Amino acid sequence: AVANEAKPGDIVVTGDLGLSSMALSKRSYVINNEGYYIDEKNIDELMFKRHIGSELRKKKKKANSPRKRKPEDNERLYKNLVKLIIKIQ
């Protein structure tokens, strides 16, 4: 639904790399839920890391849980989201 509604210039905040990739293809800006920018320069690397993690989980080599959200994550998200909004105005 979000990917279908995204338009060029929209800001999409998500922790889902698949959705990030679809939003980028629609020329939307993407920032993840930890406050890091996702763009054409880093999406391939992030998707590759996701793939490697998936393969390791299938082989039971790695099963780390996602880390808990920290106050620094909220601060980074707020700071970078405000920067992005100012940049695109």
CSV table of N, CA, C and O in Angstrom, one decimal:
chain,number,residue,atom,x,y,z
A,1,ALA,N,0.8,-1.2,0.0
A,1,ALA,CA,0.0,0.0,0.0
A,1,ALA,C,0.9,1.3,0.0
A,1,ALA,O,0.6,2.2,-0.8
A,2,VAL,N,1.9,1.3,0.9
A,2,VAL,CA,2.7,2.5,1.0
A,2,VAL,C,3.5,2.7,-0.4
A,2,VAL,O,3.6,3.7,-0.9
A,3,ALA,N,4.0,1.5,-0.9
A,3,ALA,CA,4.8,1.6,-2.1
A,3,ALA,C,3.9,2.1,-3.3
A,3,ALA,O,4.3,2.8,-4.1
A,4,ASN,N,2.7,1.7,-3.3
A,4,ASN,CA,1.7,2.1,-4.3
A,4,ASN,C,1.4,3.6,-4.3
A,4,ASN,O,1.1,4.2,-5.3
A,5,GLU,N,1.4,4.1,-3.1
A,5,GLU,CA,1.0,5.5,-2.8
A,5,GLU,C,2.2,6.5,-2.9
A,5,GLU,O,2.0,7.7,-3.1
A,6,ALA,N,3.4,6.0,-2.8
A,6,ALA,CA,4.6,6.9,-2.8
A,6,ALA,C,4.7,7.6,-4.2
A,6,ALA,O,4.5,7.0,-5.2
A,7,LYS,N,5.0,8.8,-4.1
A,7,LYS,CA,5.2,9.7,-5.3
A,7,LYS,C,6.6,10.3,-5.3
A,7,LYS,O,7.2,10.4,-4.2
A,8,PRO,N,7.1,10.8,-6.4
A,8,PRO,CA,8.4,11.5,-6.4
A,8,PRO,C,8.4,12.6,-5.4
A,8,PRO,O,7.4,13.4,-5.3
A,9,GLY,N,9.4,12.7,-4.6
A,9,GLY,CA,9.6,13.7,-3.6
A,9,GLY,C,9.0,13.4,-2.2
A,9,GLY,O,9.2,14.1,-1.3
A,10,ASP,N,8.2,12.3,-2.1
A,10,ASP,CA,7.6,12.0,-0.8
A,10,ASP,C,8.7,11.4,0.1
A,10,ASP,O,9.8,11.0,-0.4
A,11,ILE,N,8.5,11.5,1.4
A,11,ILE,CA,9.5,10.9,2.3
A,11,ILE,C,8.8,9.7,2.9
A,11,ILE,O,7.7,9.7,3.4
A,12,VAL,N,9.6,8.6,2.8
A,12,VAL,CA,9.1,7.3,3.3
A,12,VAL,C,10.0,6.9,4.5
A,12,VAL,O,11.2,6.8,4.3
A,13,VAL,N,9.5,6.7,5.6
A,13,VAL,CA,10.2,6.2,6.8
A,13,VAL,C,9.9,4.7,7.0
A,13,VAL,O,8.7,4.4,7.3
A,14,THR,N,10.8,3.9,6.9
A,14,THR,CA,10.6,2.4,7.0
A,14,THR,C,11.8,1.7,7.4
A,14,THR,O,12.9,2.1,7.1
A,15,GLY,N,11.6,0.6,8.1
A,15,GLY,CA,12.7,-0.4,8.4
A,15,GLY,C,12.7,-1.5,7.4
A,15,GLY,O,13.5,-2.4,7.5
A,16,ASP,N,11.9,-1.5,6.4
A,16,ASP,CA,11.7,-2.6,5.4
A,16,ASP,C,12.5,-2.3,4.2
A,16,ASP,O,12.2,-1.3,3.5
A,17,LEU,N,13.6,-3.0,3.9
A,17,LEU,CA,14.4,-2.7,2.8
A,17,LEU,C,13.7,-3.0,1.4
A,17,LEU,O,14.0,-2.3,0.5
A,18,GLY,N,12.8,-3.9,1.4
A,18,GLY,CA,12.0,-4.1,0.2
A,18,GLY,C,11.2,-2.9,-0.2
A,18,GLY,O,11.1,-2.4,-1.3
A,19,LEU,N,10.5,-2.4,0.8
A,19,LEU,CA,9.7,-1.2,0.7
A,19,LEU,C,10.6,0.0,0.3
A,19,LEU,O,10.3,0.8,-0.5
A,20,SER,N,11.8,0.1,0.9
A,20,SER,CA,12.7,1.1,0.6
A,20,SER,C,13.1,1.1,-0.8
A,20,SER,O,13.1,2.2,-1.5
A,21,SER,N,13.4,-0.1,-1.4
A,21,SER,CA,13.8,-0.2,-2.8
A,21,SER,C,12.6,0.2,-3.7
A,21,SER,O,12.9,0.9,-4.7
A,22,MET,N,11.4,-0.2,-3.4
A,22,MET,CA,10.3,0.2,-4.2
A,22,MET,C,10.0,1.7,-4.1
A,22,MET,O,9.7,2.4,-5.2
A,23,ALA,N,10.2,2.3,-2.9
A,23,ALA,CA,10.0,3.8,-2.8
A,23,ALA,C,11.1,4.5,-3.6
A,23,ALA,O,10.8,5.5,-4.2
A,24,LEU,N,12.3,4.0,-3.5
A,24,LEU,CA,13.4,4.7,-4.3
A,24,LEU,C,13.1,4.6,-5.8
A,24,LEU,O,13.4,5.6,-6.5
A,25,SER,N,12.5,3.5,-6.2
A,25,SER,CA,12.2,3.4,-7.7
A,25,SER,C,11.2,4.4,-8.1
A,25,SER,O,11.1,4.7,-9.3
A,26,LYS,N,10.4,4.9,-7.2
A,26,LYS,CA,9.4,5.9,-7.5
A,26,LYS,C,10.0,7.3,-7.2
A,26,LYS,O,9.2,8.3,-7.1
A,27,ARG,N,11.3,7.4,-6.9
A,27,ARG,CA,12.0,8.7,-6.7
A,27,ARG,C,11.5,9.4,-5.4
A,27,ARG,O,11.5,10.6,-5.3
A,28,SER,N,11.2,8.5,-4.4
A,28,SER,CA,10.9,9.1,-3.1
A,28,SER,C,12.1,9.1,-2.3
A,28,SER,O,13.1,8.4,-2.6
A,29,TYR,N,12.1,9.9,-1.2
A,29,TYR,CA,13.3,9.9,-0.3
A,29,TYR,C,13.0,8.9,0.8
A,29,TYR,O,11.8,8.7,1.2
A,30,VAL,N,14.0,8.1,1.2
A,30,VAL,CA,13.8,7.1,2.2
A,30,VAL,C,14.8,7.3,3.4
A,30,VAL,O,16.0,7.5,3.2
A,31,ILE,N,14.2,7.2,4.5
A,31,ILE,CA,15.0,7.2,5.8
A,31,ILE,C,14.5,6.0,6.6
A,31,ILE,O,13.3,5.7,6.6
A,32,ASN,N,15.4,5.3,7.2
A,32,ASN,CA,15.0,4.1,7.9
A,32,ASN,C,14.6,4.5,9.4
A,32,ASN,O,14.8,5.6,9.8
A,33,ASN,N,14.0,3.5,10.1
A,33,ASN,CA,13.5,3.8,11.4
A,33,ASN,C,14.6,4.1,12.4
A,33,ASN,O,14.3,4.5,13.6
A,34,GLU,N,15.9,3.9,12.1
A,34,GLU,CA,17.0,4.3,13.0
A,34,GLU,C,17.5,5.7,12.6
A,34,GLU,O,18.4,6.2,13.2
A,35,GLY,N,17.0,6.3,11.5
A,35,GLY,CA,17.4,7.6,11.1
A,35,GLY,C,18.5,7.7,10.1
A,35,GLY,O,19.0,8.8,9.8
A,36,TYR,N,18.8,6.6,9.4
A,36,TYR,CA,19.8,6.6,8.4
A,36,TYR,C,19.1,6.7,7.0
A,36,TYR,O,18.1,6.1,6.8
A,37,TYR,N,19.8,7.5,6.2
A,37,TYR,CA,19.3,7.7,4.8
A,37,TYR,C,19.5,6.4,4.0
A,37,TYR,O,20.5,5.8,4.1
A,38,ILE,N,18.6,6.1,3.2
A,38,ILE,CA,18.7,5.0,2.2
A,38,ILE,C,18.5,5.6,0.8
A,38,ILE,O,17.6,6.4,0.6
A,39,ASP,N,19.5,5.4,0.0
A,39,ASP,CA,19.4,6.0,-1.4
A,39,ASP,C,20.0,5.0,-2.4
A,39,ASP,O,20.3,3.9,-2.1
A,40,GLU,N,20.1,5.4,-3.6
A,40,GLU,CA,20.6,4.6,-4.7
A,40,GLU,C,22.0,4.1,-4.5
A,40,GLU,O,22.5,3.1,-5.0
A,41,LYS,N,22.8,4.9,-3.7
A,41,LYS,CA,24.2,4.6,-3.4
A,41,LYS,C,24.3,3.4,-2.5
A,41,LYS,O,25.4,2.8,-2.5
A,42,ASN,N,23.4,3.2,-1.6
A,42,ASN,CA,23.6,2.2,-0.5
A,42,ASN,C,22.6,1.1,-0.5
A,42,ASN,O,22.7,0.1,0.2
A,43,ILE,N,21.5,1.2,-1.3
A,43,ILE,CA,20.4,0.2,-1.2
A,43,ILE,C,20.9,-1.2,-1.7
A,43,ILE,O,20.6,-2.2,-1.1
A,44,ASP,N,21.8,-1.3,-2.7
A,44,ASP,CA,22.3,-2.6,-3.1
A,44,ASP,C,23.1,-3.3,-2.0
A,44,ASP,O,22.9,-4.5,-1.8
A,45,GLU,N,23.9,-2.5,-1.4
A,45,GLU,CA,24.7,-3.1,-0.3
A,45,GLU,C,23.8,-3.5,0.9
A,45,GLU,O,24.0,-4.6,1.4
A,46,LEU,N,22.9,-2.7,1.2
A,46,LEU,CA,22.0,-3.1,2.3
A,46,LEU,C,21.1,-4.4,1.9
A,46,LEU,O,21.0,-5.2,2.8
A,47,MET,N,20.7,-4.4,0.7
A,47,MET,CA,19.9,-5.6,0.3
A,47,MET,C,20.8,-6.9,0.3
A,47,MET,O,20.4,-7.9,0.6
A,48,PHE,N,22.1,-6.7,-0.1
A,48,PHE,CA,23.0,-7.8,-0.1
A,48,PHE,C,23.3,-8.3,1.3
A,48,PHE,O,23.2,-9.5,1.6
A,49,LYS,N,23.4,-7.4,2.2
A,49,LYS,CA,23.6,-7.8,3.6
A,49,LYS,C,22.4,-8.5,4.2
A,49,LYS,O,22.5,-9.4,4.9
A,50,ARG,N,21.2,-8.0,3.8
A,50,ARG,CA,20.0,-8.7,4.2
A,50,ARG,C,20.0,-10.1,3.6
A,50,ARG,O,19.6,-11.1,4.3
A,51,HIS,N,20.4,-10.3,2.4
A,51,HIS,CA,20.4,-11.6,1.8
A,51,HIS,C,21.4,-12.5,2.5
A,51,HIS,O,21.1,-13.7,2.8
A,52,ILE,N,22.6,-12.0,2.8
A,52,ILE,CA,23.6,-12.8,3.5
A,52,ILE,C,23.1,-13.2,4.9
A,52,ILE,O,23.2,-14.4,5.3
A,53,GLY,N,22.4,-12.3,5.6
A,53,GLY,CA,21.9,-12.6,6.9
A,53,GLY,C,20.8,-13.7,6.8
A,53,GLY,O,20.7,-14.6,7.6
A,54,SER,N,20.0,-13.6,5.7
A,54,SER,CA,18.9,-14.6,5.5
A,54,SER,C,19.5,-16.0,5.3
A,54,SER,O,19.1,-17.0,5.8
A,55,GLU,N,20.6,-16.0,4.5
A,55,GLU,CA,21.2,-17.3,4.2
A,55,GLU,C,21.9,-17.9,5.4
A,55,GLU,O,21.8,-19.1,5.7
A,56,LEU,N,22.5,-17.1,6.3
A,56,LEU,CA,23.1,-17.6,7.5
A,56,LEU,C,22.0,-18.1,8.5
A,56,LEU,O,22.2,-19.1,9.1
A,57,ARG,N,20.9,-17.4,8.5
A,57,ARG,CA,19.8,-17.9,9.4
A,57,ARG,C,19.3,-19.2,8.9
A,57,ARG,O,18.9,-20.1,9.7
A,58,LYS,N,19.2,-19.4,7.6
A,58,LYS,CA,18.7,-20.7,7.1
A,58,LYS,C,19.6,-21.8,7.5
A,58,LYS,O,19.2,-22.9,7.7
A,59,LYS,N,21.0,-21.5,7.6
A,59,LYS,CA,21.9,-22.5,7.9
A,59,LYS,C,22.2,-22.5,9.4
A,59,LYS,O,23.1,-23.2,9.9
A,60,LYS,N,21.4,-21.8,10.1
A,60,LYS,CA,21.5,-21.7,11.6
A,60,LYS,C,22.8,-21.2,12.1
A,60,LYS,O,23.2,-21.5,13.2
A,61,LYS,N,23.5,-20.4,11.3
A,61,LYS,CA,24.8,-19.9,11.7
A,61,LYS,C,24.7,-18.6,12.5
A,61,LYS,O,25.6,-18.3,13.2
A,62,LYS,N,23.6,-18.0,12.3
A,62,LYS,CA,23.4,-16.7,13.0
A,62,LYS,C,21.9,-16.5,13.3
A,62,LYS,O,21.1,-16.7,12.5
A,63,ALA,N,21.6,-16.2,14.5
A,63,ALA,CA,20.2,-16.0,14.9
A,63,ALA,C,20.1,-14.8,15.9
A,63,ALA,O,19.5,-15.0,17.0
A,64,ASN,N,20.8,-13.7,15.6
A,64,ASN,CA,20.7,-12.6,16.6
A,64,ASN,C,19.3,-11.9,16.5
A,64,ASN,O,18.8,-11.8,15.4
A,65,SER,N,18.8,-11.5,17.6
A,65,SER,CA,17.5,-10.7,17.6
A,65,SER,C,17.9,-9.3,17.3
A,65,SER,O,19.0,-8.8,17.5
A,66,PRO,N,16.9,-8.6,16.8
A,66,PRO,CA,17.1,-7.1,16.5
A,66,PRO,C,17.4,-6.5,17.9
A,66,PRO,O,16.9,-6.8,18.9
A,67,ARG,N,18.3,-5.5,17.8
A,67,ARG,CA,18.7,-4.8,19.1
A,67,ARG,C,17.6,-3.9,19.5
A,67,ARG,O,16.8,-3.5,18.7
A,68,LYS,N,17.6,-3.6,20.8
A,68,LYS,CA,16.5,-2.7,21.3
A,68,LYS,C,16.8,-1.3,20.8
A,68,LYS,O,17.9,-0.9,20.6
A,69,ARG,N,15.7,-0.6,20.6
A,69,ARG,CA,15.8,0.8,20.2
A,69,ARG,C,16.4,1.7,21.3
A,69,ARG,O,16.0,1.5,22.5
A,70,LYS,N,17.3,2.6,21.0
A,70,LYS,CA,18.0,3.4,22.0
A,70,LYS,C,17.5,4.9,21.8
A,70,LYS,O,17.1,5.2,20.7
A,71,PRO,N,17.7,5.7,22.8
A,71,PRO,CA,17.4,7.1,22.6
A,71,PRO,C,18.1,7.8,21.5
A,71,PRO,O,17.6,8.7,20.8
A,72,GLU,N,19.4,7.3,21.3
A,72,GLU,CA,20.2,7.8,20.2
A,72,GLU,C,19.5,7.6,18.8
A,72,GLU,O,19.7,8.4,17.9
A,73,ASP,N,18.8,6.5,18.7
A,73,ASP,CA,18.1,6.2,17.4
A,73,ASP,C,17.0,7.3,17.2
A,73,ASP,O,16.8,7.7,16.1
A,74,ASN,N,16.3,7.6,18.3
A,74,ASN,CA,15.2,8.6,18.1
A,74,ASN,C,15.8,10.0,17.8
A,74,ASN,O,15.3,10.7,17.0
A,75,GLU,N,16.9,10.3,18.4
A,75,GLU,CA,17.6,11.6,18.2
A,75,GLU,C,18.1,11.7,16.7
A,75,GLU,O,17.9,12.7,16.0
A,76,ARG,N,18.7,10.6,16.3
A,76,ARG,CA,19.2,10.6,14.9
A,76,ARG,C,18.1,10.6,13.9
A,76,ARG,O,18.1,11.4,12.9
A,77,LEU,N,17.0,9.9,14.1
A,77,LEU,CA,15.8,9.9,13.2
A,77,LEU,C,15.3,11.4,13.2
A,77,LEU,O,15.0,11.9,12.1
A,78,TYR,N,15.1,12.0,14.3
A,78,TYR,CA,14.5,13.3,14.3
A,78,TYR,C,15.4,14.3,13.6
A,78,TYR,O,15.0,15.1,12.7
A,79,LYS,N,16.7,14.3,13.9
A,79,LYS,CA,17.7,15.2,13.3
A,79,LYS,C,17.7,15.0,11.8
A,79,LYS,O,17.6,16.0,11.0
A,80,ASN,N,17.9,13.8,11.3
A,80,ASN,CA,18.0,13.6,9.9
A,80,ASN,C,16.7,13.8,9.2
A,80,ASN,O,16.7,14.2,8.0
A,81,LEU,N,15.6,13.5,9.8
A,81,LEU,CA,14.3,13.8,9.2
A,81,LEU,C,14.1,15.3,9.0
A,81,LEU,O,13.6,15.7,7.9
A,82,VAL,N,14.4,16.1,10.0
A,82,VAL,CA,14.3,17.5,9.9
A,82,VAL,C,15.2,18.0,8.8
A,82,VAL,O,14.8,18.8,7.9
A,83,LYS,N,16.5,17.5,8.7
A,83,LYS,CA,17.4,17.9,7.6
A,83,LYS,C,16.8,17.6,6.3
A,83,LYS,O,16.9,18.4,5.3
A,84,LEU,N,16.2,16.4,6.1
A,84,LEU,CA,15.7,16.0,4.9
A,84,LEU,C,14.5,16.9,4.5
A,84,LEU,O,14.4,17.3,3.3
A,85,ILE,N,13.6,17.2,5.4
A,85,ILE,CA,12.5,18.1,5.1
A,85,ILE,C,12.9,19.4,4.7
A,85,ILE,O,12.4,20.0,3.7
A,86,ILE,N,13.9,20.0,5.3
A,86,ILE,CA,14.5,21.3,5.0
A,86,ILE,C,15.1,21.2,3.6
A,86,ILE,O,14.9,22.1,2.8
A,87,LYS,N,15.8,20.2,3.3
A,87,LYS,CA,16.5,20.0,2.0
A,87,LYS,C,15.6,20.0,0.9
A,87,LYS,O,15.8,20.6,-0.2
A,88,ILE,N,14.4,19.3,1.0
A,88,ILE,CA,13.5,19.2,-0.1
A,88,ILE,C,12.5,20.3,-0.3
A,88,ILE,O,11.7,20.3,-1.2
A,89,GLN,N,12.4,21.2,0.7
A,89,GLN,CA,11.5,22.3,0.6
A,89,GLN,C,11.8,23.3,-0.5
A,89,GLN,O,12.9,23.6,-0.8
